[in-house]
Every structure is written in C-alpha cells, then in structure tokens.
PDB file of C-alpha atoms in Angstrom:
ATOM      1  CA  MET A 934       4.526  -2.026  -0.211  1.00 68.00           C
ATOM      2  CA  ASN A 935       4.361   1.459  -2.279  1.00 71.00           C
ATOM      3  CA  GLY A 936       2.208   2.215  -5.679  1.00 71.00           C
ATOM      4  CA  ASN A 937       5.487   1.493  -8.058  1.00 76.00           C
ATOM      5  CA  GLU A 938       6.531  -1.346  -5.950  1.00 80.00           C
ATOM      6  CA  SER A 939       3.187  -2.875  -6.777  1.00 71.00           C
ATOM      7  CA  ARG A 940       3.453  -1.977  -9.637  1.00 72.00           C
ATOM      8  CA  LEU A 941       6.826  -3.570 -10.471  1.00 76.00           C
ATOM      9  CA  LEU A 942       5.893  -6.604  -8.653  1.00 70.00           C
ATOM     10  CA  ALA A 943       2.711  -7.148 -11.253  1.00 69.00           C
ATOM     11  CA  GLN A 944       4.746  -6.734 -14.440  1.00 76.00           C
ATOM     12  CA  TYR A 945       7.440  -9.254 -13.151  1.00 61.00           C
ATOM     13  CA  HIS A 946       4.867 -11.719 -12.489  1.00 66.00           C
ATOM     14  CA  VAL A 947       2.806 -10.442 -16.002  1.00 63.00           C
ATOM     15  CA  THR A 948       6.427 -11.440 -17.379  1.00 78.00           C
ATOM     16  CA  ARG A 949       7.135 -14.686 -16.574  1.00 79.00           C
ATOM     17  CA  ALA A 950       3.701 -15.670 -16.610  1.00 72.00           C
ATOM     18  CA  LEU A 951       3.637 -15.504 -20.490  1.00 67.00           C
ATOM     19  CA  ALA A 952       7.040 -16.326 -20.897  1.00 76.00           C
ATOM     20  CA  GLU A 953       6.480 -19.338 -19.382  1.00 80.00           C
ATOM     21  CA  ALA A 954       3.044 -19.935 -21.101  1.00 70.00           C
ATOM     22  CA  VAL A 955       1.996 -21.420 -25.011  1.00 80.00           C
ATOM     23  CA  SER A 956      -0.757 -18.781 -25.205  1.00 84.00           C
ATOM     24  CA  LEU A 957      -2.137 -15.633 -23.892  1.00 84.00           C
ATOM     25  CA  ARG A 958      -5.396 -18.552 -23.464  1.00 86.00           C
ATOM     26  CA  GLU A 959      -2.357 -20.650 -20.952  1.00 90.00           C
ATOM     27  CA  ALA A 960      -1.083 -17.183 -19.520  1.00 89.00           C
ATOM     28  CA  ALA A 961      -4.408 -15.282 -18.766  1.00 92.00           C
ATOM     29  CA  PRO A 962      -5.281 -16.846 -15.037  1.00 93.00           C
ATOM     30  CA  GLU A 963      -1.733 -15.951 -13.789  1.00 93.00           C
ATOM     31  CA  ILE A 964      -1.861 -12.466 -15.731  1.00 92.00           C
ATOM     32  CA  LEU A 965      -4.841 -11.402 -13.846  1.00 95.00           C
ATOM     33  CA  ARG A 966      -4.069 -12.738 -10.720  1.00 93.00           C
ATOM     34  CA  SER A 967      -0.909 -10.485 -10.919  1.00 92.00           C
ATOM     35  CA  ILE A 968      -2.082  -7.688 -11.917  1.00 92.00           C
ATOM     36  CA  CYS A 969      -5.245  -8.057  -9.782  1.00 94.00           C
ATOM     37  CA  GLU A 970      -4.023  -8.540  -7.083  1.00 92.00           C
ATOM     38  CA  PRO A 971      -0.652  -6.201  -6.372  1.00 90.00           C
ATOM     39  CA  LEU A 972      -2.926  -3.337  -8.207  1.00 91.00           C
ATOM     40  CA  GLY A 973      -6.277  -4.182  -5.669  1.00 93.00           C
ATOM     41  CA  TRP A 974      -8.296  -4.724  -8.354  1.00 96.00           C
ATOM     42  CA  GLU A 975     -11.601  -7.011  -7.726  1.00 97.00           C
ATOM     43  CA  VAL A 976     -12.439  -8.139 -10.744  1.00 98.00           C
ATOM     44  CA  GLY A 977      -9.851  -8.901 -14.030  1.00 98.00           C
ATOM     45  CA  GLY A 978     -10.864  -9.897 -16.823  1.00 97.00           C
ATOM     46  CA  LEU A 979      -9.374 -11.010 -20.393  1.00 97.00           C
ATOM     47  CA  TRP A 980     -11.818 -10.871 -23.929  1.00 97.00           C
ATOM     48  CA  LEU A 981     -10.292 -11.978 -26.927  1.00 97.00           C
ATOM     49  CA  LEU A 982     -11.516 -11.549 -30.532  1.00 96.00           C
ATOM     50  CA  ASP A 983     -13.181 -14.311 -32.748  1.00 93.00           C
ATOM     51  CA  SER A 984     -11.273 -13.274 -36.096  1.00 87.00           C
ATOM     52  CA  PRO A 985     -14.399 -14.701 -38.809  1.00 90.00           C
ATOM     53  CA  SER A 986     -17.315 -13.714 -36.735  1.00 92.00           C
ATOM     54  CA  GLY A 987     -15.721  -9.877 -35.065  1.00 92.00           C
ATOM     55  CA  GLU A 988     -17.096 -10.702 -31.439  1.00 95.00           C
ATOM     56  CA  LEU A 989     -15.154 -10.348 -28.346  1.00 96.00           C
ATOM     57  CA  ARG A 990     -15.787 -13.296 -25.696  1.00 96.00           C
ATOM     58  CA  LEU A 991     -14.555 -13.402 -22.388  1.00 97.00           C
ATOM     59  CA  ALA A 992     -11.703 -16.002 -21.969  1.00 97.00           C
ATOM     60  CA  ASN A 993     -10.634 -15.773 -18.863  1.00 97.00           C
ATOM     61  CA  LEU A 994     -12.439 -14.204 -15.286  1.00 97.00           C
ATOM     62  CA  TRP A 995     -10.294 -13.844 -12.572  1.00 97.00           C
ATOM     63  CA  CYS A 996     -12.212 -12.430  -9.083  1.00 97.00           C
ATOM     64  CA  SER A 997     -10.421 -11.585  -5.373  1.00 96.00           C
ATOM     65  CA  PRO A 998     -12.102 -13.751  -3.604  1.00 94.00           C
ATOM     66  CA  ALA A 999     -12.972 -11.059  -1.080  1.00 93.00           C
ATOM     67  CA  VAL A1000     -15.729 -10.250  -3.544  1.00 94.00           C
ATOM     68  CA  HIS A1001     -18.317 -11.429  -4.432  1.00 93.00           C
ATOM     69  CA  ALA A1002     -19.238 -11.614  -7.721  1.00 94.00           C
ATOM     70  CA  GLU A1003     -19.799 -15.253  -9.042  1.00 95.00           C
ATOM     71  CA  PRO A1004     -23.294 -12.440 -10.368  1.00 96.00           C
ATOM     72  CA  PHE A1005     -21.241 -10.440 -12.452  1.00 96.00           C
ATOM     73  CA  ALA A1006     -18.474 -13.267 -13.617  1.00 96.00           C
ATOM     74  CA  THR A1007     -21.868 -15.494 -15.074  1.00 96.00           C
ATOM     75  CA  ALA A1008     -22.922 -12.490 -16.223  1.00 96.00           C
ATOM     76  CA  SER A1009     -19.855 -11.390 -18.191  1.00 96.00           C
ATOM     77  CA  ARG A1010     -19.368 -15.574 -19.379  1.00 96.00           C
ATOM     78  CA  GLU A1011     -22.843 -14.797 -21.018  1.00 95.00           C
ATOM     79  CA  GLN A1012     -21.365 -11.343 -23.350  1.00 94.00           C
ATOM     80  CA  VAL A1013     -20.272 -11.313 -26.290  1.00 95.00           C
ATOM     81  CA  PHE A1014     -19.218  -7.590 -27.243  1.00 94.00           C
ATOM     82  CA  THR A1015     -18.396  -6.002 -30.751  1.00 93.00           C
ATOM     83  CA  ARG A1016     -16.516  -2.978 -32.594  1.00 90.00           C
ATOM     84  CA  GLY A1017     -17.746  -0.301 -30.611  1.00 82.00           C
ATOM     85  CA  ASP A1018     -21.520  -1.565 -29.408  1.00 84.00           C
ATOM     86  CA  GLY A1019     -21.453   0.466 -26.347  1.00 71.00           C
ATOM     87  CA  GLY A1020     -20.318  -2.081 -23.708  1.00 87.00           C
ATOM     88  CA  LEU A1021     -16.463  -1.605 -22.513  1.00 94.00           C
ATOM     89  CA  PRO A1022     -15.178  -4.204 -24.356  1.00 95.00           C
ATOM     90  CA  GLY A1023     -16.259  -2.981 -27.061  1.00 95.00           C
ATOM     91  CA  ARG A1024     -15.679   0.694 -26.852  1.00 95.00           C
ATOM     92  CA  VAL A1025     -11.855  -0.757 -26.564  1.00 96.00           C
ATOM     93  CA  LEU A1026     -11.604  -2.592 -29.637  1.00 96.00           C
ATOM     94  CA  ALA A1027     -13.467   0.022 -31.915  1.00 95.00           C
ATOM     95  CA  SER A1028     -10.975   2.719 -30.973  1.00 95.00           C
ATOM     96  CA  GLY A1029      -7.854   0.408 -30.139  1.00 95.00           C
ATOM     97  CA  LYS A1030      -7.315   2.827 -26.763  1.00 96.00           C
ATOM     98  CA  PRO A1031      -7.369   1.966 -23.108  1.00 97.00           C
ATOM     99  CA  ALA A1032     -11.102   3.240 -21.492  1.00 96.00           C
ATOM    100  CA  TRP A1033     -11.669   4.151 -18.117  1.00 96.00           C
ATOM    101  CA  ILE A1034     -15.284   4.393 -16.628  1.00 96.00           C
ATOM    102  CA  THR A1035     -15.983   6.394 -13.306  1.00 96.00           C
ATOM    103  CA  ASP A1036     -19.186   4.261 -12.091  1.00 97.00           C
ATOM    104  CA  VAL A1037     -20.047   1.569 -14.540  1.00 96.00           C
ATOM    105  CA  LEU A1038     -23.504   2.346 -12.805  1.00 95.00           C
ATOM    106  CA  THR A1039     -24.183   5.921 -13.898  1.00 96.00           C
ATOM    107  CA  ASP A1040     -22.444   4.871 -17.474  1.00 95.00           C
ATOM    108  CA  PRO A1041     -24.948   4.465 -20.118  1.00 90.00           C
ATOM    109  CA  GLY A1042     -23.559   1.983 -21.952  1.00 88.00           C
ATOM    110  CA  PHE A1043     -22.247  -0.254 -19.416  1.00 93.00           C
ATOM    111  CA  ARG A1044     -24.297  -3.747 -20.372  1.00 91.00           C
ATOM    112  CA  ARG A1045     -23.561  -5.017 -16.553  1.00 94.00           C
ATOM    113  CA  ALA A1046     -24.415  -2.422 -13.661  1.00 94.00           C
ATOM    114  CA  GLU A1047     -27.220  -4.354 -12.175  1.00 94.00           C
ATOM    115  CA  VAL A1048     -24.862  -6.958 -12.025  1.00 96.00           C
ATOM    116  CA  ALA A1049     -21.606  -4.933 -10.664  1.00 96.00           C
ATOM    117  CA  ALA A1050     -24.111  -2.597  -7.781  1.00 95.00           C
ATOM    118  CA  ALA A1051     -24.573  -6.178  -6.558  1.00 95.00           C
ATOM    119  CA  ALA A1052     -20.987  -7.240  -5.989  1.00 96.00           C
ATOM    120  CA  GLY A1053     -20.269  -3.141  -5.222  1.00 96.00           C
ATOM    121  CA  LEU A1054     -17.701  -3.016  -8.113  1.00 97.00           C
ATOM    122  CA  HIS A1055     -17.533   0.790  -9.521  1.00 96.00           C
ATOM    123  CA  ALA A1056     -15.143   1.786 -11.316  1.00 97.00           C
ATOM    124  CA  ALA A1057     -13.045  -0.476 -14.398  1.00 97.00           C
ATOM    125  CA  PHE A1058     -10.710  -0.486 -16.383  1.00 97.00           C
ATOM    126  CA  ALA A1059      -9.717  -1.809 -19.915  1.00 97.00           C
ATOM    127  CA  PHE A1060      -6.797  -1.520 -22.287  1.00 96.00           C
ATOM    128  CA  PRO A1061      -6.246  -3.266 -25.588  1.00 97.00           C
ATOM    129  CA  ILE A1062      -3.957  -5.639 -26.708  1.00 95.00           C
ATOM    130  CA  ARG A1063      -2.619  -5.201 -29.763  1.00 94.00           C
ATOM    131  CA  PHE A1064      -0.832  -8.017 -32.709  1.00 90.00           C
ATOM    132  CA  GLY A1065       1.157  -5.252 -34.801  1.00 90.00           C
ATOM    133  CA  ASP A1066      -1.660  -2.619 -36.002  1.00 89.00           C
ATOM    134  CA  ALA A1067      -5.223  -5.190 -34.863  1.00 92.00           C
ATOM    135  CA  VAL A1068      -6.376  -5.292 -32.039  1.00 94.00           C
ATOM    136  CA  ARG A1069      -6.527  -8.990 -30.910  1.00 95.00           C
ATOM    137  CA  GLY A1070      -8.420  -8.500 -27.189  1.00 96.00           C
ATOM    138  CA  VAL A1071      -9.414  -6.838 -24.835  1.00 97.00           C
ATOM    139  CA  PHE A1072      -8.258  -6.563 -20.504  1.00 97.00           C
ATOM    140  CA  ASP A1073     -10.659  -5.235 -18.391  1.00 97.00           C
ATOM    141  CA  PHE A1074     -10.333  -4.474 -14.795  1.00 97.00           C
ATOM    142  CA  PHE A1075     -12.671  -3.395 -11.868  1.00 97.00           C
ATOM    143  CA  SER A1076     -12.527  -1.960  -8.225  1.00 96.00           C
TER     144      SER A1076
END
C-alpha cells in the first residue's frame, strides 16, 4: 500500500469511528489505532483539555504490540500539560498549530525523553483538536 492509500484508509476509519461514537473519548481507541497502524506510528495519544484547570490530561493511548512502550505509557498517564509549558502537548495547546520534533531525545522541553529512548521512540508529531476557535485537545504520535 502506498502513502496515499494509507492516508485514505486512515481517513476512512477515523471518519467511521467518529460517526459511530457518541463522543471523542469513546471514539479515541479506534481513531488512534486507525491513524497509527497504516501510517507507521508506534504510539499515539489523545490529550483532552480540562477547562476549569486549563490542563491537558491523557484520555487514551494506543501502542503498537511490536514496541515495548509500557514505561512510556505509564509516564504519559502521569503527565499533565499546561499551555506552553514546553512539553509537546503544551506547545500545541499554546500555539494552536501542529508541531514536529525530529528527535525527542535532543529536545530540551520533552519531559518523557528517558522512557521514549527506552522504547526506541524518536520522532514526534502533534496537532490540535479545535472546537471553533478554541483548542480542546491534542493528538500526539511517536515513531
């Protein structure tokens, strides 16, 4: 399957998951799997904004069975990000724009670098989830 076919397949499955679910939180496991598997991401996460506190908290995480990412998953579940705090989800929350890190091990603001290294994760990409003009969450992906 080429890159265009992989993207179309991911788009189809994400659209179907959203159409069949009553909430983003319910659709998240299928969305993450549907993006990660065909596009080659080993880990994908959904961070949702807690409006009263202004904090992003991990709502769901998908990990490829081929990667030993449990320490990374545990560290992710323990993290809380705020607007612009330096962590990847916090950066995206602050800017409202997608962000790419070529190597999380050399990024000074990436707080999960040690456990990412243990899982063999280097590249990271994140993008905002918008509702109107407001960012309500962030998806992040690692390979």
